[in-house]
Coordinates of C-alpha atoms in Angstrom, one line a residue:
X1293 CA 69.4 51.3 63.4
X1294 CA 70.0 52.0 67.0
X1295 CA 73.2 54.0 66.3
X1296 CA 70.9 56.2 64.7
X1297 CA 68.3 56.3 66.9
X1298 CA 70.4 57.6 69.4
X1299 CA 71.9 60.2 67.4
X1300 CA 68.3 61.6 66.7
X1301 CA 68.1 61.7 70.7
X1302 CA 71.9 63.6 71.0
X1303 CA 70.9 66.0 68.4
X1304 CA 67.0 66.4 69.4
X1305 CA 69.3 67.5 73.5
X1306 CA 71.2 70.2 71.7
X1307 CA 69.0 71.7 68.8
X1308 CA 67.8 75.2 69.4
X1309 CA 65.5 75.7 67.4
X1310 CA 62.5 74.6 68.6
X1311 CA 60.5 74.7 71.7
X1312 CA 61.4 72.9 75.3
X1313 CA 58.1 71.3 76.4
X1314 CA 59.6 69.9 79.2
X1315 CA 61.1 73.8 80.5
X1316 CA 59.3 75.8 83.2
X1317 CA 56.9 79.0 81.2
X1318 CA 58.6 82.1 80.9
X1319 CA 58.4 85.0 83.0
X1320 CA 56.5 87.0 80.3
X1321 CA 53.8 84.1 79.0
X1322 CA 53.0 84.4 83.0
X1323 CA 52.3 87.8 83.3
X1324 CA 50.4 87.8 80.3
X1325 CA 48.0 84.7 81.3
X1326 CA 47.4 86.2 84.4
X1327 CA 46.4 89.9 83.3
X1328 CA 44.5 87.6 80.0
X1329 CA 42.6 86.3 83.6
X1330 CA 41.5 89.2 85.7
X1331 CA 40.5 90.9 82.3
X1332 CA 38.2 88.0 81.8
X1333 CA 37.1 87.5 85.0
X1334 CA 36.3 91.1 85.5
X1335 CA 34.0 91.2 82.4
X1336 CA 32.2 88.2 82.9
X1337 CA 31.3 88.9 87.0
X1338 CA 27.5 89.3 86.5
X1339 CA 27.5 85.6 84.4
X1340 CA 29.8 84.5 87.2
X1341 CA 27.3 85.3 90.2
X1342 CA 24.5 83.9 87.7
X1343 CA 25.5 80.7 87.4
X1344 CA 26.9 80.5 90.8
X1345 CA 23.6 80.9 91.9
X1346 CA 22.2 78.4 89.2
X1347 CA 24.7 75.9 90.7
X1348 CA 23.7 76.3 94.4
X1349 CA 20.1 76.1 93.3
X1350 CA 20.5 73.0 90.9
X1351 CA 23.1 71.1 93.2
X1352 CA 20.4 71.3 96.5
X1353 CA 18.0 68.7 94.7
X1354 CA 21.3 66.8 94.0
X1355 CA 23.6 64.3 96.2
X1356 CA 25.4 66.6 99.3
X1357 CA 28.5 65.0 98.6
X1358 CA 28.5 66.2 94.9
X1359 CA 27.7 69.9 96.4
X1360 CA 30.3 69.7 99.1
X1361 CA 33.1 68.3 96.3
X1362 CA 31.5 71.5 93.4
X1363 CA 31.8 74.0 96.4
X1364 CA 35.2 73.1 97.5
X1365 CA 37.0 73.2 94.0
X1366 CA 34.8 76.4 92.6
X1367 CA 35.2 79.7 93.2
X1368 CA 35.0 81.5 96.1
X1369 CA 31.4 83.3 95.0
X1370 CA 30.0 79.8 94.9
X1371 CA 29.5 80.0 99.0
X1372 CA 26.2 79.0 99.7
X1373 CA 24.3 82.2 101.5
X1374 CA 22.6 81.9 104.8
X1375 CA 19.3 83.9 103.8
X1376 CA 17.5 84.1 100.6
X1377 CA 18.3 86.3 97.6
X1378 CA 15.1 88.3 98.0
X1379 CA 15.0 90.5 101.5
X1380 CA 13.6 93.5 102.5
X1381 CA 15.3 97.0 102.2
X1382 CA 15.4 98.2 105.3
X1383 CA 16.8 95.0 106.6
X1384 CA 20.0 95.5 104.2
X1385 CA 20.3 99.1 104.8
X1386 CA 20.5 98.6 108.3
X1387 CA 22.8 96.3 108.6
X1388 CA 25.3 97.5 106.1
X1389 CA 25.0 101.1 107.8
X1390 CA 26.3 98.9 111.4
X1391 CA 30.0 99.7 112.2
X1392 CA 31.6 96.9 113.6
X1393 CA 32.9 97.3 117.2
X1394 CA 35.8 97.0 119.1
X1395 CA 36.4 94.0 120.4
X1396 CA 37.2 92.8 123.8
X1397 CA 40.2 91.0 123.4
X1398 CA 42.1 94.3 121.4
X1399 CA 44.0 95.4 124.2
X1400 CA 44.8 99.7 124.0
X1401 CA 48.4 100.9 123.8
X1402 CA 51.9 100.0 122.6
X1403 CA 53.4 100.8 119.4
X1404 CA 51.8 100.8 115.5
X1405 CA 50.8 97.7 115.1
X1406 CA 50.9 95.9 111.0
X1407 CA 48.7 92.7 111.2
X1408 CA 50.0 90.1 108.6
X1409 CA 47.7 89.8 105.1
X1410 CA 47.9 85.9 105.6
X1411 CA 46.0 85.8 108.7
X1412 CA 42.8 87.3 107.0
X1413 CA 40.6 85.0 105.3
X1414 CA 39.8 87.8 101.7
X1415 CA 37.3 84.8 100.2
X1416 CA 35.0 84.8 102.7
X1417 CA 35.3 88.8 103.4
X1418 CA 34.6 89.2 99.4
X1419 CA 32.1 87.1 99.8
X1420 CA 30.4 88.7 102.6
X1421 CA 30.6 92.2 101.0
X1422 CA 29.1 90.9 97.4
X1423 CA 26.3 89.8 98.7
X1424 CA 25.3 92.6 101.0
X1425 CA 26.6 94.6 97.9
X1426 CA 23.2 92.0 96.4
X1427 CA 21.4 91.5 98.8
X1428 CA 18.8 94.5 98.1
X1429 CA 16.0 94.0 95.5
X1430 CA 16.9 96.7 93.2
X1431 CA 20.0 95.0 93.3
X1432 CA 19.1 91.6 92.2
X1433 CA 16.7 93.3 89.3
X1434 CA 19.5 95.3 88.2
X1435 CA 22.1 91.9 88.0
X1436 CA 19.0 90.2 86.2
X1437 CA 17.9 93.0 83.7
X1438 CA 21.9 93.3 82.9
X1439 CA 22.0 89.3 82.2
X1440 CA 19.6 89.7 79.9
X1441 CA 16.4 88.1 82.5
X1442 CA 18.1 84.3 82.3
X1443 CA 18.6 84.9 86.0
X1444 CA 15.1 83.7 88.1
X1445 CA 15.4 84.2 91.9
X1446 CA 14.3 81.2 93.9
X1447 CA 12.8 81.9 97.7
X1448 CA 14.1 79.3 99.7
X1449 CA 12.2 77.3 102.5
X1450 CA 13.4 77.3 106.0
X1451 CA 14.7 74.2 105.8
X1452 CA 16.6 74.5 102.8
X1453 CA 18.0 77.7 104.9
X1454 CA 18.8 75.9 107.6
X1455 CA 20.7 73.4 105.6
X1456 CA 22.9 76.0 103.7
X1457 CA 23.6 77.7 107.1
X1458 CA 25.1 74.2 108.6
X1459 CA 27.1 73.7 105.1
X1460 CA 28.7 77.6 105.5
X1461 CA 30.2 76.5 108.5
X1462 CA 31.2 72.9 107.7
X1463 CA 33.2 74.8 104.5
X1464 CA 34.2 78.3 106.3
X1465 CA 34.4 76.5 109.8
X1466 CA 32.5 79.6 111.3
X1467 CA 28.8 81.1 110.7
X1468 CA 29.5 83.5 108.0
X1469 CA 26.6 85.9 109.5
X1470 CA 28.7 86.7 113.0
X1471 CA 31.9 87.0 110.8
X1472 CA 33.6 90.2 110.6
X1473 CA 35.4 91.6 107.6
X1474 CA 38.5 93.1 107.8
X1475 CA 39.3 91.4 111.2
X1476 CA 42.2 89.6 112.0
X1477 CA 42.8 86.5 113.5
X1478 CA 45.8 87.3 115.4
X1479 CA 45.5 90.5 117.9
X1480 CA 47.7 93.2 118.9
X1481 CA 50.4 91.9 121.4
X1482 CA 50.5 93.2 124.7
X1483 CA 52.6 96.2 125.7
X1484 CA 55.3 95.5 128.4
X1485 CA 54.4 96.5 132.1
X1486 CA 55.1 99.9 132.8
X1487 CA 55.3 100.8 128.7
X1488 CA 54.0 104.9 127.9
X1489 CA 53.4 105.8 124.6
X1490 CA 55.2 109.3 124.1
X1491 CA 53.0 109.5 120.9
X1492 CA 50.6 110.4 122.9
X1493 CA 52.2 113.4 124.7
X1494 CA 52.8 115.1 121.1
X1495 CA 49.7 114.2 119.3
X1496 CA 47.2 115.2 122.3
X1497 CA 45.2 118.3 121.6
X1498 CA 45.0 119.4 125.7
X1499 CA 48.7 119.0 126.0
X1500 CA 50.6 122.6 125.6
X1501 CA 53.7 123.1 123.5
X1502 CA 55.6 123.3 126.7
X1503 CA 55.2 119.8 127.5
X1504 CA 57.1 118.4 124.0
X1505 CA 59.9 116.7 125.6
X1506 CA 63.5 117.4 124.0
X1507 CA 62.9 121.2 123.6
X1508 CA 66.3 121.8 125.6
X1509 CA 69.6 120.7 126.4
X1510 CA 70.1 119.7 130.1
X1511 CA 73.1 118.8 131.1
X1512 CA 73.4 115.2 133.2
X1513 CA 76.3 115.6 134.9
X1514 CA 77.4 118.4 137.8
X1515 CA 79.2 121.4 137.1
X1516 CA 81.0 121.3 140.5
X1517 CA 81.5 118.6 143.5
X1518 CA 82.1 119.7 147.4
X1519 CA 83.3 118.0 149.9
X1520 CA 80.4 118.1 152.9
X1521 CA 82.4 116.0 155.4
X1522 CA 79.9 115.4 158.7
X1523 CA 76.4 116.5 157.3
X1524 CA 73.9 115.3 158.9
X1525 CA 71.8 113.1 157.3
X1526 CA 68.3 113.8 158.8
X1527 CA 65.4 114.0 156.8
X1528 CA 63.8 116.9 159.1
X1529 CA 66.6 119.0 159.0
X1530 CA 67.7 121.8 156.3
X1531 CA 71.0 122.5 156.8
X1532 CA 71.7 124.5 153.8
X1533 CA 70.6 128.0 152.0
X1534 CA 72.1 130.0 149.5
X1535 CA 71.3 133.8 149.9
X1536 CA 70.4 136.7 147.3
X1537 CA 74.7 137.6 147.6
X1538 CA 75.5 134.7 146.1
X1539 CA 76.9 132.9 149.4
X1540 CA 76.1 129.5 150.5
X1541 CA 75.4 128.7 154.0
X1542 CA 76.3 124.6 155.1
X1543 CA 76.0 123.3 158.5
X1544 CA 78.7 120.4 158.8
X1545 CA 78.9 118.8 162.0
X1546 CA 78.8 121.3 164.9
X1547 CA 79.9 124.3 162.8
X1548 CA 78.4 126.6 160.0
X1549 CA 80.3 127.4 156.8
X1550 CA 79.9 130.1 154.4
X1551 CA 81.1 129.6 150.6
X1552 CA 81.1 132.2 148.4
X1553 CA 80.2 131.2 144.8
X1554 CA 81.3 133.8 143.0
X1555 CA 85.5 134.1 144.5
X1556 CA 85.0 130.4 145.7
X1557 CA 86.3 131.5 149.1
X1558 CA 85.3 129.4 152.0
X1559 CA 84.8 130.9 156.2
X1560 CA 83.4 129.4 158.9
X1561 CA 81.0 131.4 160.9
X1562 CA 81.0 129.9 164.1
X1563 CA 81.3 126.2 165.8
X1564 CA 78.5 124.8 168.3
X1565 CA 79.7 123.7 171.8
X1566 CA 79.5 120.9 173.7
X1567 CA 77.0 118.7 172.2
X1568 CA 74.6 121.7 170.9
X1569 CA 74.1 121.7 166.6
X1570 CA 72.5 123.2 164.0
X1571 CA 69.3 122.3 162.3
X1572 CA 67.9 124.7 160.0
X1573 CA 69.9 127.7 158.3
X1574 CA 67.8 130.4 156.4
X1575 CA 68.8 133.5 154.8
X1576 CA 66.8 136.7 155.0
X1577 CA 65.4 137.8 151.4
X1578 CA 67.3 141.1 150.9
X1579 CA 70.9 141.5 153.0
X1580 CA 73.3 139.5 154.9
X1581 CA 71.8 138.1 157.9
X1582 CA 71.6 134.6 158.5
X1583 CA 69.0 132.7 160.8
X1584 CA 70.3 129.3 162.8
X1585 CA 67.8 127.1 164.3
X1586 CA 69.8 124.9 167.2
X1587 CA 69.1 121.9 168.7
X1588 CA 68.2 123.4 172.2
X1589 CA 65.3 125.4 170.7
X1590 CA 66.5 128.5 170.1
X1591 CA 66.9 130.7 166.9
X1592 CA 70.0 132.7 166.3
X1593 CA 70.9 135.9 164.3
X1594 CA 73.8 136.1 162.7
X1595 CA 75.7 139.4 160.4
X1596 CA 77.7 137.2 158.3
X1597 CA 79.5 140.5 156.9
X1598 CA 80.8 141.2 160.2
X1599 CA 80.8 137.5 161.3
X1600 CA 79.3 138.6 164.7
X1601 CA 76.1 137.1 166.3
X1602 CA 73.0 139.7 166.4
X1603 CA 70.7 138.0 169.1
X1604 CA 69.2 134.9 170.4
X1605 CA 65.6 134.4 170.5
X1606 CA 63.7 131.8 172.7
X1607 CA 60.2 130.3 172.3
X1608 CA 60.5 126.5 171.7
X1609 CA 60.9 123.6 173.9
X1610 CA 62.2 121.6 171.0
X1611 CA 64.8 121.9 168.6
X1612 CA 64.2 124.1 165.4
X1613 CA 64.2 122.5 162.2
X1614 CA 63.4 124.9 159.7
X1615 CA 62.6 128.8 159.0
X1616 CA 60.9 130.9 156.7
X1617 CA 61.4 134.6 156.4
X1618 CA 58.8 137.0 155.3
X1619 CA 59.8 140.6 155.3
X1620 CA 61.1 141.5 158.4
X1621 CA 59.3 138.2 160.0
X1622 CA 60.9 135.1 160.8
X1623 CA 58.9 131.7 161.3
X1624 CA 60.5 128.9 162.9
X1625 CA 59.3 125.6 163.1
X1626 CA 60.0 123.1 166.1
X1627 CA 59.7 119.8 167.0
X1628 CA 57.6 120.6 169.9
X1629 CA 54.7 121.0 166.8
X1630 CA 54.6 125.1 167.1
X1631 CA 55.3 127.9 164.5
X1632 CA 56.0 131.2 166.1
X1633 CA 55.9 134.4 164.1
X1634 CA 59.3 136.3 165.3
X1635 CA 59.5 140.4 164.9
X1636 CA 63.2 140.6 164.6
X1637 CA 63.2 144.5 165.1
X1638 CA 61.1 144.8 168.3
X1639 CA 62.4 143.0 171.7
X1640 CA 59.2 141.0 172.4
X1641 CA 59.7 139.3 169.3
X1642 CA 57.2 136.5 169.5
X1643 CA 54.4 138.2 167.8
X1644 CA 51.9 134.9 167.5
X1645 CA 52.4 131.0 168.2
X1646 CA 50.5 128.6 165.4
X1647 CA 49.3 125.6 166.7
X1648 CA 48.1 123.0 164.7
X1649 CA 49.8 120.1 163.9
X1650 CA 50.7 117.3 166.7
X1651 CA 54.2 116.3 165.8
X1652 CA 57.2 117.6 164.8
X1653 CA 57.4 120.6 161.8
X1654 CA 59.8 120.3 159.0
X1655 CA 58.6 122.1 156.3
X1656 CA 57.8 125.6 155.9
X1657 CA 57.7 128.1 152.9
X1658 CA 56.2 131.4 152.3
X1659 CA 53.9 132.2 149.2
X1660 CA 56.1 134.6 146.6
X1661 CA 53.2 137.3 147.6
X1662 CA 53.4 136.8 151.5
X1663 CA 50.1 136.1 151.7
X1664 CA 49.9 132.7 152.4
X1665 CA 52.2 130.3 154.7
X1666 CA 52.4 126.6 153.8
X1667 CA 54.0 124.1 156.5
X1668 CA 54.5 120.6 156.3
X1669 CA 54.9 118.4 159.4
X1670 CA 55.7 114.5 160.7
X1671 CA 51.8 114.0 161.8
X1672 CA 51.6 113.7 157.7
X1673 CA 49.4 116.9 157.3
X1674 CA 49.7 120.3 155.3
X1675 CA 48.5 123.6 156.6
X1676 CA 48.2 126.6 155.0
X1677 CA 47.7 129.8 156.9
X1678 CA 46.8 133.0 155.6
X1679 CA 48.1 136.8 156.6
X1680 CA 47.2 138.6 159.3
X1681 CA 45.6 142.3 158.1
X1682 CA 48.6 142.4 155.3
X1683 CA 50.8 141.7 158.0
X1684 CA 53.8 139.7 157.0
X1685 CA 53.0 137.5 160.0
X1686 CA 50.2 134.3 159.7
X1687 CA 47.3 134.0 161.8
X1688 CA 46.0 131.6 164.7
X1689 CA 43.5 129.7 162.8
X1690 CA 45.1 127.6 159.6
X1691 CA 42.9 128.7 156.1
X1692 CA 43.3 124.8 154.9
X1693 CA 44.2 121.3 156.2
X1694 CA 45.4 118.6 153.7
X1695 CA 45.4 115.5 155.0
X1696 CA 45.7 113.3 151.7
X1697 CA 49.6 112.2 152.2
X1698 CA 50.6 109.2 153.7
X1699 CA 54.2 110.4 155.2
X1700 CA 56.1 113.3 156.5
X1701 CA 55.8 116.4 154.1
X1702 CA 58.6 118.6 154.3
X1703 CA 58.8 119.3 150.6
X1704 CA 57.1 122.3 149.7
X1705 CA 57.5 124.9 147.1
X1706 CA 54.9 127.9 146.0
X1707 CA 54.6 128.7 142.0
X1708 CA 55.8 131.7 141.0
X1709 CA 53.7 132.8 138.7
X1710 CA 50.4 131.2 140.2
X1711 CA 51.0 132.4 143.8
X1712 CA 47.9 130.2 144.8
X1713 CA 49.5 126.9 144.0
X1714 CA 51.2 125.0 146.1
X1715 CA 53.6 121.7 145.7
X1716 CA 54.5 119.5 148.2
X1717 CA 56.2 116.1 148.6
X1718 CA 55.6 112.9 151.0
X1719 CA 58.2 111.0 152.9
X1720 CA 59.2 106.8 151.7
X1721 CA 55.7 106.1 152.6
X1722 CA 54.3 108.3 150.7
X1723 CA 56.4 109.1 147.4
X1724 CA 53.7 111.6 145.7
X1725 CA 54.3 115.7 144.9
X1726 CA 50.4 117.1 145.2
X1727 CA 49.4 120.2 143.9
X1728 CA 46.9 122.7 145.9
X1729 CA 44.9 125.6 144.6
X1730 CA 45.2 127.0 148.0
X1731 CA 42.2 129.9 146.6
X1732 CA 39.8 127.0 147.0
X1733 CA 41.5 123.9 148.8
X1734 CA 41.3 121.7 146.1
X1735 CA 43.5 119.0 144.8
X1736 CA 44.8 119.8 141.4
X1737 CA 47.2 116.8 140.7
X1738 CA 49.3 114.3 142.3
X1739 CA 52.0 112.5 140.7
X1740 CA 53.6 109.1 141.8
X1741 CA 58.0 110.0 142.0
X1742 CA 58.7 106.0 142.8
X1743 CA 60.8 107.3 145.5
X1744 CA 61.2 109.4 148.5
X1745 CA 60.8 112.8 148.1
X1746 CA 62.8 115.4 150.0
X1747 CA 62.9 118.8 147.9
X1748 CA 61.1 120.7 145.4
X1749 CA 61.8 123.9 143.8
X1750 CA 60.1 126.3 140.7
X1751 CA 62.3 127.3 138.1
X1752 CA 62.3 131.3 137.7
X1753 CA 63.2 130.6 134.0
X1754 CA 61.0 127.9 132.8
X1755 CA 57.8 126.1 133.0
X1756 CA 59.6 123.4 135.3
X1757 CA 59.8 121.9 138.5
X1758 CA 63.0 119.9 140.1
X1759 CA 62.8 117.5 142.6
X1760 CA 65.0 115.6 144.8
X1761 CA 64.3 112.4 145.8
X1762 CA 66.0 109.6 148.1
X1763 CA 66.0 105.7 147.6
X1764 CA 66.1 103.7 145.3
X1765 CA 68.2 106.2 143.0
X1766 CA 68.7 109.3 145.1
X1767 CA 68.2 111.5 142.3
X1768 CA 66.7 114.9 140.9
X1769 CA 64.2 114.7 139.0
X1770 CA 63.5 117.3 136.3
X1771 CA 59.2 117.8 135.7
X1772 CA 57.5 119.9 133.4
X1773 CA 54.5 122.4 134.8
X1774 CA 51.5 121.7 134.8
X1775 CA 51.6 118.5 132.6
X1776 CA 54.3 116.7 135.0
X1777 CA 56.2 115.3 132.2
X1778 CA 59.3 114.0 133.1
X1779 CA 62.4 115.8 131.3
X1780 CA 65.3 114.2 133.0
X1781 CA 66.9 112.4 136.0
X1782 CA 70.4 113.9 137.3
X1783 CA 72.1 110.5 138.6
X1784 CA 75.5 111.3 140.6
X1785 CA 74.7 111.2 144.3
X1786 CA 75.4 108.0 146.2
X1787 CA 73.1 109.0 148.8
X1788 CA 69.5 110.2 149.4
X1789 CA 69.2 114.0 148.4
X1790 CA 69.0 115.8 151.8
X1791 CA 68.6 119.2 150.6
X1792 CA 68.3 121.5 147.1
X1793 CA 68.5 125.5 146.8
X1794 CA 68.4 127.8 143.8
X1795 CA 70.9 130.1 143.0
X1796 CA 70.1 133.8 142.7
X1797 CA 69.8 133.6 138.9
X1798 CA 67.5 130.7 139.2
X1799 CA 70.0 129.4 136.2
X1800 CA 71.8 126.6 139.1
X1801 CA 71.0 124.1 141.7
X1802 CA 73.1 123.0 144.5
X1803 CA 72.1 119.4 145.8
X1804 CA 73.3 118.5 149.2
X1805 CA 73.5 114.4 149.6
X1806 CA 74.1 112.0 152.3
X1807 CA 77.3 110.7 150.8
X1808 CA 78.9 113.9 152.0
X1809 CA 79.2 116.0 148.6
X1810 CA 77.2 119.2 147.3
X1811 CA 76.7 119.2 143.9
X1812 CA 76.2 122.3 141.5
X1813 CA 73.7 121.6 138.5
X1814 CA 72.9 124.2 135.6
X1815 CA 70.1 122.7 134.7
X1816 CA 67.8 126.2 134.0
X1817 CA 70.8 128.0 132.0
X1818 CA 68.8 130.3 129.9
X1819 CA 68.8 129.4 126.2
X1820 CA 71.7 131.9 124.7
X1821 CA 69.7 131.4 121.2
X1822 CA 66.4 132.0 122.6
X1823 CA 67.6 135.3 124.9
X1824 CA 69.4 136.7 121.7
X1825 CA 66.2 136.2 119.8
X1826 CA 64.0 138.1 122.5
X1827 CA 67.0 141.0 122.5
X1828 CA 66.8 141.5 118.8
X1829 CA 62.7 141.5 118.5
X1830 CA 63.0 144.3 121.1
X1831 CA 62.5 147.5 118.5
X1832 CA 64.6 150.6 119.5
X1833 CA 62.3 153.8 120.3
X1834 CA 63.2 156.3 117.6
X1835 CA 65.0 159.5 119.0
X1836 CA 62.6 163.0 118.3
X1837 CA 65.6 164.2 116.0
X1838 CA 65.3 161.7 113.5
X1839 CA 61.4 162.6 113.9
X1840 CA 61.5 166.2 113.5
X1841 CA 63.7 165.7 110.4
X1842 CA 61.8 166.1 107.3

């Protein structure tokens, strides 16, 4: 008999016939118990509540542990409720009409954040929201009329309140009243230090379409590289100027250069003797003479077409560190702390003498409408000094005094197409560009660069504003107007940024570093797509004979 026996057992292995008890369910009897389920369970959710109700109310003349054991293994509607079922109205409707606020602890920025579904407890939020879906008295008549009336609200004492209350929280290990649905238990990390959102840049409403970052191609990298052997590297100093010809003026060591951009031909106007140099070089605004501030105080005229020396004008005690034309007025600044307004066609040329700051002048710019005078000195003050009587010469008394940098200003630059702003830059203690409305002597803006800052100029072809800067990077810094967004840094220069200057196109800069190179940057070349779409919109005017034709 047991031979057979066991071949009942090999045969029973291998039939297939019948049905594997033993096997896991298949994919399809699972699907169909579970959707079998929520069908059920949605058509029976007014019995459900019922009897979860008849259950809390039968169970609290019972033992606790009985409850504690019924609530634990039940469903998640059988959560004893902190108040009774009847309350008032008004009470519900006001507190379901609350919006939950933001917490403390959500720290604001960084990326999108996705909170994980397994950190939110969806029983006890279902909960919640049934019964303040059930908590009115309309409600509750409503969920009794539709059981047919077996349902019988109960009014609960205090203590009996009390005792539910403590249960909630041994169960949910919170108070279910102070719990917030839809919250999650973990928060939104921390951005890193320093970390900007550039959403919010193109989803702002007050930001202009000028400020979308991206909108061009600038090139990172120079055009050209010279050789500046011997420049000096002096922050006060502005030993380079390109004029409306095209020509660049350089002082290297004790002589002047000229370099013309357009044949690439270099000259050398004239060497310095003995231990005289040059400080400042300016160009006038229409022609080809040059302006030299020396070291022994006095300013030169030079015709740089016939390489010949005009004049020599006195006035300071100091050396001369930078100029400013206006018209046919030149204004040097010293280190002696005076400005003097010099009248280059009459022979008394000293016309006026500004005196207002108390140490040395190193910045000094005229406004593109020549009514205003900015300058910039060491004693960390900015004045700006208005026209005399339309006279392209400033007057005695300064209009404003800024006193809010904290370092040498000898960055300054006027907007071209708001001739009553005015930028300027602070020194390594400082590190901020400020904007004036020089109309009213207020502040506009002041941006933190990170670094010393030692040039700023307008772009005559976009919305923009480059700066040069010194330690830590000794770059130039590309912003955009009026937002201050930064477009790009141009790395290259081993050295702190001495000096910039725009060409006469306003399509290049030249950068002159103290690691003895000048660098040539087309960083405002006009888009070609953009120009060709203004030519085309352009219509032609049509000629009187095709008018006349009929």
């Amino acid at each position: 008999m047991a031979q057979f026996k066991y071949l009942n057992e090999v045969n029973s292995i291998f039939t297939m016939d019948g049905e594997n008890a033993k096997a896991p369910v298949p994919r399809w009897q699972r699907k169909l118990n579970l959707s079998a389920a929520s069908t059920s369970f949605n058509s029976s959710s007014v019995l459900a509540n019922t009897s979860a109700r008849q259950t809390l109310s039968v169970s609290m003349t019972g033992n606790a542990n009985n409850t504690l054991q019924l609530s634990m293994t039940g469903n998640s509607m059988k959560t004893p409720r902190k108040n009774g079922i009847k309350t008032k109205v008004t009470s519900s409707k006001k507190k379901s009409s609350q919006t939950p606020s933001k917490g403390k602890g959500q720290p604001g920025g960084g990326d999108r954040f996705i909170p994980s579904r397994t950190a939110t407890d969806f029983d006890l939020g279902h909960y919640i929201v049934k019964q303040g879906a059930l908590g009115n008295e309309e409600d509750v008549e409503n969920e009794e009329s539709g059981s047919g009336g077996a349902a019988t609200s109960v009014p609960l004492s205090p203590k009996q309140s009390e005792w539910i209350k403590s249960l909630s929280e041994a169960l949910n290990g919170c108070d279910i009243s102070k719990q917030r649905v839809l919250s999650y238990d973990t928060k939104v990390p921390q951005p890193p230090e320093g970390h900007v959102n550039p959403l919010k840049a193109i989803y702002s409403v007050k930001t202009p379409m000028s400020t979308k970052s991206g909108s061009r191609y600038i090139p990172n990298a120079p055009e050209r590289i010279l050789d500046a052997p011997e420049i000096m590297n002096d922050y006060y100093l502005n030993l380079m100027d390109w004029s409306m010809d095209n020509v660049i003026a350089v002082a290297l060591g004790p002589s002047v250069y000229l370099w013309n951009a357009a044949t690439g031909t270099i000259e050398m106007l004239f060497e310095n003797e003995g231990n005289e140099h040059t400080c400042s070089l300016s160009w006038i605004h229409e022609g080809h003479i040059l302006a030299v501030g020396t070291s022994a105080g006095t300013v030169e005229l030079w015709d740089c077409e016939n390489m010949k020396r005009l004049r020599v004008m006195n006035g300071h005690s100091a050396r001369v560190g930078v100029l400013a034309w206006n018209s046919y007025v030149l204004c040097s600044g010293s280190r002696d702390g005076t400005i003097i307004n010099h009248d280059v066609r009459t022979r008394q040329h000293n016309i006026g003498v500004l005196q207002g700051h108390t140490q040395e002048v190193c910045g000094l710019k005229w406004s593109p409408d020549g009514k205003y005078l900015a300058s910039g000195g060491n004693d960390n003050m900015v004045h700006v000094w208005s026209a005399a009587n339309g006279s392209p010469h400033a007057n005695g008394e300064p209009l404003h005094v800024f006193n809010q940098h904290q370092a040498a200003i000898r960055a300054l630059a006027w907007c071209p197409w708001q001739p009553n702003v005015l930028a300027s830059g602070g020194g390594t203690a400082d590190r901020t560009i400020k904007f004036w409305n020089v109309a009213n002597g207020h502040l506009m803006n002041s941006v933190d660069t990170k670094s010393q800052v030692c040039g700023l100029l307008f772009s005559k072809t976009y919305k923009e504003l480059i700066s040069a800067h010194g330690y830590v990077n000794n770059q130039l810094t590309i912003w955009k107007y009026p937002s201050m967004m930064k477009q790009a840094d141009l790395m290259g220069h081993t050295g702190r940024v001495l000096q910039i200057a725009l060409s006469p196109d306003g399509s290049t800069v030249m950068s002159a570093g103290a690691d003895e190179t000048l660098r040539l940057w087309n960083c405002f070349t006009p888009d070609p797509l953009l120009a060709k779409k203004e030519k085309s919109g352009v219509r032609e005017k049509p000629s009187l004979l095709k008018q006349s034709m009929r």
